[in-house]
Tab-separated table of C-alpha atoms in Angstrom:
chain	number	residue	atom	x	y	z
A	1	MET	CA	92.694	96.375	122.877
A	2	SER	CA	93.172	99.654	124.648
A	3	THR	CA	90.738	100.637	127.260
A	4	GLU	CA	90.270	104.034	125.835
A	5	ASN	CA	87.418	103.137	123.644
A	6	VAL	CA	85.331	101.937	126.610
A	7	SER	CA	82.992	104.863	127.808
A	8	ALA	CA	84.009	106.455	131.346
A	9	SER	CA	82.498	104.458	134.361
A	10	GLY	CA	80.225	106.352	136.208
A	11	PHE	CA	78.286	107.883	132.995
A	12	GLY	CA	75.451	105.136	133.528
A	13	ALA	CA	76.558	102.591	130.829
A	14	ASP	CA	75.451	98.924	132.101
A	15	ALA	CA	77.781	96.051	131.937
A	16	GLY	CA	75.871	94.602	128.554
A	17	ASP	CA	76.407	97.823	126.617
A	18	ARG	CA	79.848	97.955	127.817
A	19	GLY	CA	80.791	94.873	126.727
A	20	LYS	CA	79.036	95.227	123.237
A	21	ARG	CA	81.476	98.526	122.894
A	22	ILE	CA	84.502	96.551	123.669
A	23	LEU	CA	83.725	93.691	121.501
A	24	SER	CA	83.092	96.440	118.729
A	25	ALA	CA	86.404	98.317	119.403
A	26	LEU	CA	88.108	95.114	119.198
A	27	LEU	CA	87.024	94.538	115.705
A	28	SER	CA	87.369	97.823	114.356
A	29	THR	CA	91.044	97.985	115.887
A	30	GLY	CA	91.759	94.421	114.934
A	31	THR	CA	90.781	95.172	111.271
A	32	ILE	CA	93.368	97.872	110.901
A	33	PHE	CA	96.480	95.686	112.300
A	34	ILE	CA	95.368	92.964	109.966
A	35	LEU	CA	95.354	95.179	107.086
A	36	LEU	CA	98.744	96.991	107.881
A	37	LEU	CA	100.274	93.373	108.402
A	38	ILE	CA	98.716	92.387	104.957
A	39	LEU	CA	100.345	95.694	103.136
A	40	TRP	CA	103.683	94.641	104.859
A	41	VAL	CA	103.799	91.233	103.686
A	42	TRP	CA	102.917	92.389	100.176
A	43	ILE	CA	105.364	95.206	100.270
A	44	THR	CA	108.324	92.733	101.387
A	45	ILE	CA	107.252	90.336	98.239
A	46	LEU	CA	107.394	93.161	95.795
A	47	ASN	CA	110.609	94.444	97.474
A	48	PRO	CA	112.383	91.951	100.162
A	49	THR	CA	114.829	94.656	101.372
A	50	PHE	CA	111.839	96.418	102.907
A	51	ALA	CA	111.824	93.906	105.685
A	52	GLU	CA	115.720	94.700	106.396
A	53	PRO	CA	116.220	97.165	109.499
A	54	GLY	CA	117.587	100.095	107.294
A	55	PRO	CA	114.692	99.928	104.800
A	56	PHE	CA	111.973	99.568	107.204
A	57	LEU	CA	113.353	101.773	109.834
A	58	ALA	CA	113.421	104.648	107.067
A	59	TYR	CA	109.315	103.723	106.378
A	60	LEU	CA	108.821	104.430	110.350
A	61	LYS	CA	111.196	107.553	109.993
A	62	ARG	CA	109.168	108.882	107.118
A	63	SER	CA	105.905	107.857	108.840
A	64	ALA	CA	106.387	109.475	112.221
A	65	PRO	CA	105.495	112.899	111.133
A	66	LEU	CA	102.044	111.760	110.097
A	67	VAL	CA	101.602	109.141	112.894
A	68	ILE	CA	102.140	112.089	115.326
A	69	LEU	CA	99.804	114.411	113.511
A	70	ALA	CA	97.026	111.262	113.452
A	71	ALA	CA	97.540	111.325	117.302
A	72	GLY	CA	96.642	114.916	117.427
A	73	ALA	CA	93.625	114.398	115.001
A	74	TYR	CA	92.273	111.479	116.791
A	75	PHE	CA	91.784	114.049	120.180
A	76	VAL	CA	89.900	116.568	118.332
A	77	LEU	CA	87.683	113.617	116.419
A	78	VAL	CA	86.889	111.796	119.043
A	79	SER	CA	85.608	114.870	121.112
A	80	GLY	CA	83.324	115.499	118.151
A	81	ASN	CA	85.185	117.907	116.228
A	82	PHE	CA	87.388	118.627	113.166
A	83	ASP	CA	90.857	120.358	112.913
A	84	LEU	CA	91.507	121.378	109.510
A	85	SER	CA	94.394	123.841	110.432
A	86	VAL	CA	97.135	121.557	111.171
A	87	GLY	CA	98.741	121.198	107.728
A	88	SER	CA	99.037	124.697	107.341
A	89	LEU	CA	100.312	124.821	111.075
A	90	VAL	CA	103.078	122.354	109.554
A	91	THR	CA	104.131	124.864	107.110
A	92	VAL	CA	104.046	127.688	109.398
A	93	MET	CA	106.510	125.786	111.921
A	94	VAL	CA	109.212	125.206	109.087
A	95	VAL	CA	108.759	128.995	107.738
A	96	VAL	CA	108.919	130.585	110.771
A	97	ALA	CA	111.875	128.456	112.185
A	98	ALA	CA	114.041	129.126	109.383
A	99	ARG	CA	113.532	132.914	109.252
A	100	LEU	CA	114.574	133.020	113.126
A	101	ILE	CA	117.305	130.489	113.170
A	102	GLU	CA	119.000	131.925	109.760
A	103	GLY	CA	121.576	128.750	110.173
A	104	GLU	CA	122.700	129.477	113.611
A	105	PRO	CA	122.506	126.416	115.904
A	106	SER	CA	122.586	128.597	119.367
A	107	ARG	CA	118.954	129.470	118.114
A	108	THR	CA	117.817	126.309	117.895
A	109	TRP	CA	116.147	125.127	121.200
A	110	PRO	CA	114.473	128.643	121.878
A	111	VAL	CA	112.669	128.643	118.421
A	112	ILE	CA	111.837	124.814	118.969
A	113	LEU	CA	110.242	126.092	122.336
A	114	LEU	CA	108.569	128.988	120.162
A	115	LEU	CA	107.260	126.704	117.735
A	116	LEU	CA	105.788	124.453	120.522
A	117	VAL	CA	104.188	127.757	122.226
A	118	ILE	CA	102.677	128.878	118.758
A	119	GLY	CA	101.249	125.373	118.354
A	120	ALA	CA	99.303	125.380	121.598
A	121	VAL	CA	98.075	129.178	120.852
A	122	VAL	CA	96.531	128.151	117.604
A	123	GLY	CA	95.097	125.006	119.178
A	124	PHE	CA	93.788	127.006	121.782
A	125	ALA	CA	92.467	129.383	119.530
A	126	ASN	CA	90.463	126.769	117.604
A	127	GLY	CA	89.385	125.167	120.646
A	128	PHE	CA	88.175	128.601	122.212
A	129	ILE	CA	86.283	129.773	119.241
A	130	SER	CA	84.355	126.298	118.647
A	131	THR	CA	83.230	125.459	122.171
A	132	ILE	CA	83.042	129.026	123.765
A	133	LEU	CA	81.799	131.094	120.777
A	134	ARG	CA	79.962	127.993	119.130
A	135	VAL	CA	81.461	128.264	115.757
A	136	PRO	CA	81.086	125.050	114.065
A	137	SER	CA	85.135	123.342	114.303
A	138	PHE	CA	85.007	122.491	110.570
A	139	ILE	CA	84.263	126.736	109.816
A	140	THR	CA	86.770	127.590	112.743
A	141	THR	CA	89.764	125.519	111.836
A	142	LEU	CA	89.113	126.189	107.826
A	143	GLY	CA	89.285	130.015	108.386
A	144	MET	CA	92.391	129.313	110.524
A	145	LEU	CA	93.878	127.065	107.665
A	146	LEU	CA	93.122	130.175	105.360
A	147	ILE	CA	94.485	132.783	108.074
A	148	LEU	CA	98.007	130.941	108.536
A	149	ASN	CA	98.445	130.116	104.892
A	150	GLY	CA	97.674	133.834	104.132
A	151	ALA	CA	100.077	134.748	106.671
A	152	VAL	CA	102.921	132.491	105.782
A	153	PHE	CA	102.484	133.966	102.079
A	154	TRP	CA	102.286	137.535	103.540
A	155	TRP	CA	105.381	137.081	105.504
A	156	THR	CA	107.609	135.297	102.875
A	157	GLY	CA	106.273	136.899	99.720
A	158	GLY	CA	105.719	133.339	98.527
A	159	ALA	CA	109.402	132.296	98.671
A	160	PRO	CA	110.322	131.060	102.071
A	161	ARG	CA	113.640	132.936	103.400
A	162	GLY	CA	116.364	131.834	106.212
A	163	ALA	CA	118.115	128.403	107.033
A	164	LEU	CA	117.515	125.571	109.328
A	165	SER	CA	120.618	124.722	111.448
A	166	GLU	CA	122.267	121.500	111.337
A	167	ASN	CA	120.753	120.338	114.805
A	168	PHE	CA	117.744	121.201	113.894
A	169	ARG	CA	117.602	119.318	110.876
A	170	SER	CA	119.279	116.387	112.861
A	171	ILE	CA	116.084	115.868	114.751
A	172	GLY	CA	114.579	114.433	111.694
A	173	ARG	CA	117.022	113.191	110.001
A	174	GLN	CA	119.325	111.821	112.464
A	175	GLY	CA	119.342	109.465	115.425
A	176	ILE	CA	121.126	107.431	118.194
A	177	GLU	CA	124.272	105.764	116.268
A	178	GLY	CA	126.156	102.725	116.787
A	179	ILE	CA	123.407	100.290	117.691
A	180	PRO	CA	123.777	96.670	116.833
A	181	TRP	CA	121.850	95.118	113.835
A	182	ILE	CA	120.244	98.466	112.981
A	183	GLU	CA	122.900	100.842	113.361
A	184	GLN	CA	121.027	103.917	113.785
A	185	LEU	CA	117.790	104.646	115.529
A	186	PRO	CA	116.136	107.536	114.201
A	187	TRP	CA	115.030	110.492	116.792
A	188	SER	CA	111.596	110.699	114.772
A	189	VAL	CA	111.022	107.175	115.560
A	190	ILE	CA	111.768	107.467	119.254
A	191	LEU	CA	109.581	110.289	119.376
A	192	MET	CA	106.818	108.205	117.649
A	193	PHE	CA	106.557	105.945	120.269
A	194	VAL	CA	107.298	108.272	123.175
A	195	ILE	CA	104.259	110.425	121.874
A	196	GLY	CA	102.153	106.863	121.202
A	197	ALA	CA	102.754	105.799	124.567
A	198	ALA	CA	101.949	109.111	126.022
A	199	SER	CA	98.934	109.284	124.501
A	200	VAL	CA	97.474	105.664	125.420
A	201	LEU	CA	98.365	106.734	128.963
A	202	LEU	CA	96.361	110.314	128.581
A	203	MET	CA	93.453	108.208	127.168
A	204	ARG	CA	93.458	105.764	130.068
A	205	ALA	CA	93.170	108.571	132.382
A	206	ASP	CA	90.420	110.514	133.432
A	207	PHE	CA	91.045	112.971	130.345
A	208	GLY	CA	90.594	110.228	128.061
A	209	ARG	CA	87.389	109.081	129.567
A	210	GLN	CA	86.025	112.613	129.844
A	211	LEU	CA	87.109	113.346	126.145
A	212	ILE	CA	85.418	109.922	124.786
A	213	ALA	CA	82.251	110.512	126.709
A	214	THR	CA	81.990	114.166	125.132
A	215	GLY	CA	82.350	112.967	121.803
A	216	ASP	CA	79.641	110.202	122.438
A	217	ASN	CA	76.887	112.163	124.094
A	218	GLU	CA	77.654	116.124	125.397
A	219	ARG	CA	74.241	116.149	127.305
A	220	ALA	CA	75.008	113.397	129.472
A	221	ALA	CA	78.771	114.099	129.850
A	222	ARG	CA	77.883	117.697	131.082
A	223	LEU	CA	75.040	115.810	133.380
A	224	SER	CA	77.974	113.508	134.887
A	225	GLY	CA	79.865	116.721	135.720
A	226	VAL	CA	82.359	116.739	132.805
A	227	ARG	CA	83.734	120.421	132.048
A	228	VAL	CA	83.358	119.536	128.383
A	229	ASP	CA	84.265	122.833	126.902
A	230	ARG	CA	87.562	122.468	129.158
A	231	VAL	CA	88.088	119.085	127.660
A	232	ARG	CA	87.490	120.090	123.704
A	233	ILE	CA	89.603	122.922	124.253
A	234	LEU	CA	92.290	120.754	125.406
A	235	ALA	CA	92.105	118.660	122.513
A	236	PHE	CA	92.553	121.322	120.282
A	237	VAL	CA	95.868	122.456	122.231
A	238	LEU	CA	97.019	118.839	122.181
A	239	SER	CA	96.453	118.875	117.937
A	240	GLY	CA	98.128	121.913	118.173
A	241	VAL	CA	101.399	121.048	119.820
A	242	LEU	CA	101.438	117.737	118.059
A	243	ALA	CA	101.321	119.613	114.651
A	244	ALA	CA	104.281	121.841	115.928
A	245	VAL	CA	106.260	118.296	116.543
A	246	ALA	CA	105.353	117.048	113.008
A	247	GLY	CA	106.646	120.512	111.738
A	248	ILE	CA	109.916	120.086	113.455
A	249	LEU	CA	110.129	116.674	112.254
A	250	LEU	CA	109.270	117.557	108.552
A	251	GLY	CA	111.865	120.479	108.651
A	252	GLY	CA	114.795	118.059	108.907
A	253	PHE	CA	113.332	115.770	106.223
A	254	GLY	CA	112.470	117.893	103.320
A	255	GLY	CA	114.039	121.658	104.479
A	256	VAL	CA	112.032	124.793	103.933
A	257	SER	CA	109.201	124.978	101.579
A	258	ALA	CA	105.937	126.643	101.741
A	259	GLN	CA	104.259	123.733	100.637
A	260	VAL	CA	105.716	121.118	103.333
A	261	GLY	CA	102.104	120.946	105.161
A	262	LYS	CA	100.079	121.012	101.997
A	263	GLY	CA	97.319	118.417	102.212
A	264	LEU	CA	98.494	116.714	105.555
A	265	GLU	CA	95.189	117.712	107.466
A	266	PHE	CA	93.390	115.352	105.133
A	267	ASP	CA	96.121	112.776	105.709
A	268	ALA	CA	95.622	112.769	109.110
A	269	ILE	CA	91.962	112.510	109.204
A	270	THR	CA	91.781	109.716	106.582
A	271	ALA	CA	94.501	108.029	109.084
A	272	CYS	CA	92.032	107.900	111.687
A	273	VAL	CA	89.038	106.844	109.568
A	274	LEU	CA	91.385	104.226	108.638
A	275	GLY	CA	91.890	103.204	111.815
A	276	GLY	CA	87.831	103.277	112.850
A	277	VAL	CA	87.778	106.546	114.699
A	278	VAL	CA	84.374	107.830	114.061
A	279	LEU	CA	83.773	111.080	112.579
A	280	GLY	CA	81.212	112.766	115.078
A	281	GLY	CA	82.881	111.591	118.169
A	282	GLY	CA	82.761	109.041	120.626
A	283	ARG	CA	84.145	105.932	119.206
A	284	GLY	CA	88.248	104.883	118.320
A	285	SER	CA	91.314	104.137	119.923
A	286	VAL	CA	94.407	106.241	119.662
A	287	VAL	CA	96.382	103.191	118.884
A	288	ALA	CA	94.256	102.251	116.021
A	289	ALA	CA	94.496	105.934	114.517
A	290	MET	CA	98.422	105.778	114.389
A	291	ALA	CA	98.270	102.349	113.064
A	292	GLY	CA	96.190	103.860	110.522
A	293	ALA	CA	98.629	106.487	109.854
A	294	LEU	CA	101.450	103.630	109.167
A	295	THR	CA	98.771	101.461	106.992
A	296	LEU	CA	98.287	104.849	104.884
A	297	GLU	CA	101.910	105.468	104.342
A	298	ALA	CA	102.439	101.630	103.797
A	299	LEU	CA	99.346	102.005	101.289
A	300	PHE	CA	101.377	104.998	99.132
A	301	THR	CA	104.325	102.751	99.366
A	302	TRP	CA	102.806	100.070	97.698
A	303	LEU	CA	101.127	102.033	95.050
A	304	ASN	CA	104.601	103.514	94.216
A	305	LEU	CA	106.030	99.825	93.801
A	306	GLN	CA	102.964	99.103	91.667
A	307	GLY	CA	103.712	101.810	89.359
A	308	ILE	CA	100.639	103.875	89.968
A	309	SER	CA	100.899	107.321	89.758
A	310	GLY	CA	101.359	109.359	93.228
A	311	ALA	CA	98.673	111.816	91.727
A	312	LEU	CA	96.168	108.889	92.690
A	313	GLU	CA	97.116	109.543	96.241
A	314	ASP	CA	94.174	111.936	97.015
A	315	THR	CA	91.608	109.862	95.184
A	316	VAL	CA	92.610	106.805	97.273
A	317	GLN	CA	92.158	108.896	100.318
A	318	GLY	CA	88.577	109.960	99.056
A	319	VAL	CA	87.861	106.628	98.701
A	320	ILE	CA	88.793	105.565	102.250
A	321	ILE	CA	87.153	108.295	103.584
A	322	ILE	CA	83.854	107.795	101.773
A	323	GLY	CA	84.001	103.849	102.603
A	324	ALA	CA	85.125	103.967	106.354
A	325	VAL	CA	82.609	106.591	106.901
A	326	GLY	CA	79.868	104.466	104.928
A	327	PHE	CA	81.087	101.442	106.697
A	328	ALA	CA	80.634	103.159	110.229
A	329	ALA	CA	77.380	104.092	109.286
A	330	TYR	CA	76.315	100.602	108.357
A	331	ARG	CA	77.476	99.524	111.628
A	332	LEU	CA	75.425	101.952	113.593
A	333	ARG	CA	72.330	101.266	111.976
A	334	GLY	CA	73.137	97.473	112.403
A	335	ALA	CA	73.709	98.334	116.247
A	336	ARG	CA	70.381	100.064	116.584
């Protein structure tokens, strides 16, 4: 179990409370890994090639953007807020990249830098409005979602123009070639693990402890010296930057489309609650949230193998969110 679930030492928690919270976190994070393993085994029974290196890496490659988005959503959720703008931000990344690059490889890296800056700026705007101006994050990010969707439609006229260069698309499509047994290690999978490791280190640092303390009890965190506003704004910035990274990967996968990010904000939130992150803040592990994204993608694969319509994916997500929130509320009542 990662230590990011544990409340910050120095915030007045006694050893008994800390032990109960560690046990609770172990139970919640362990469940998602068991569910993920069951789904992997079930999919392998239905389609034995799934366990082979190529198909399994293809699954990880397909899951990478959602896993990265889930890590970003985790930072915001655990601080006690929501970010509903990440799906539209992903769309902005792809549309802006295609328009500015116009198929010219030399423009790729400057444009990628610009996309990361745009992600950070949008995240900062969400964080500033939510924390400094005291507008509820649900309203702020819903408004940002509409603003970004409107901006994309205005700029493109409903039909994205331009083209992504091959070296831009290779980030999502290709990888390190010539590796024995697996032949290719996709860049998207490498990025997913690097961001996962960095997220764990961040949550084990002072920032992570302050973030959880803020989501758990804002007043207590302020009295303990935590700069709550700064911590929450930084969480939104991280969410925006990771949405930009996910957009870069998805641009390589699916090309230029004004629908590429549609619904991804709900996928990311579903992944987090599936991983045991409590809506309202203060509880959850970033590793479990990322495992929740892998589980959600595995669940969609299982549904596809069962011949169940993809149109039911939204229904499944709705059931997961209501079920997970209801279960968390039940556990919290039992803990009191």
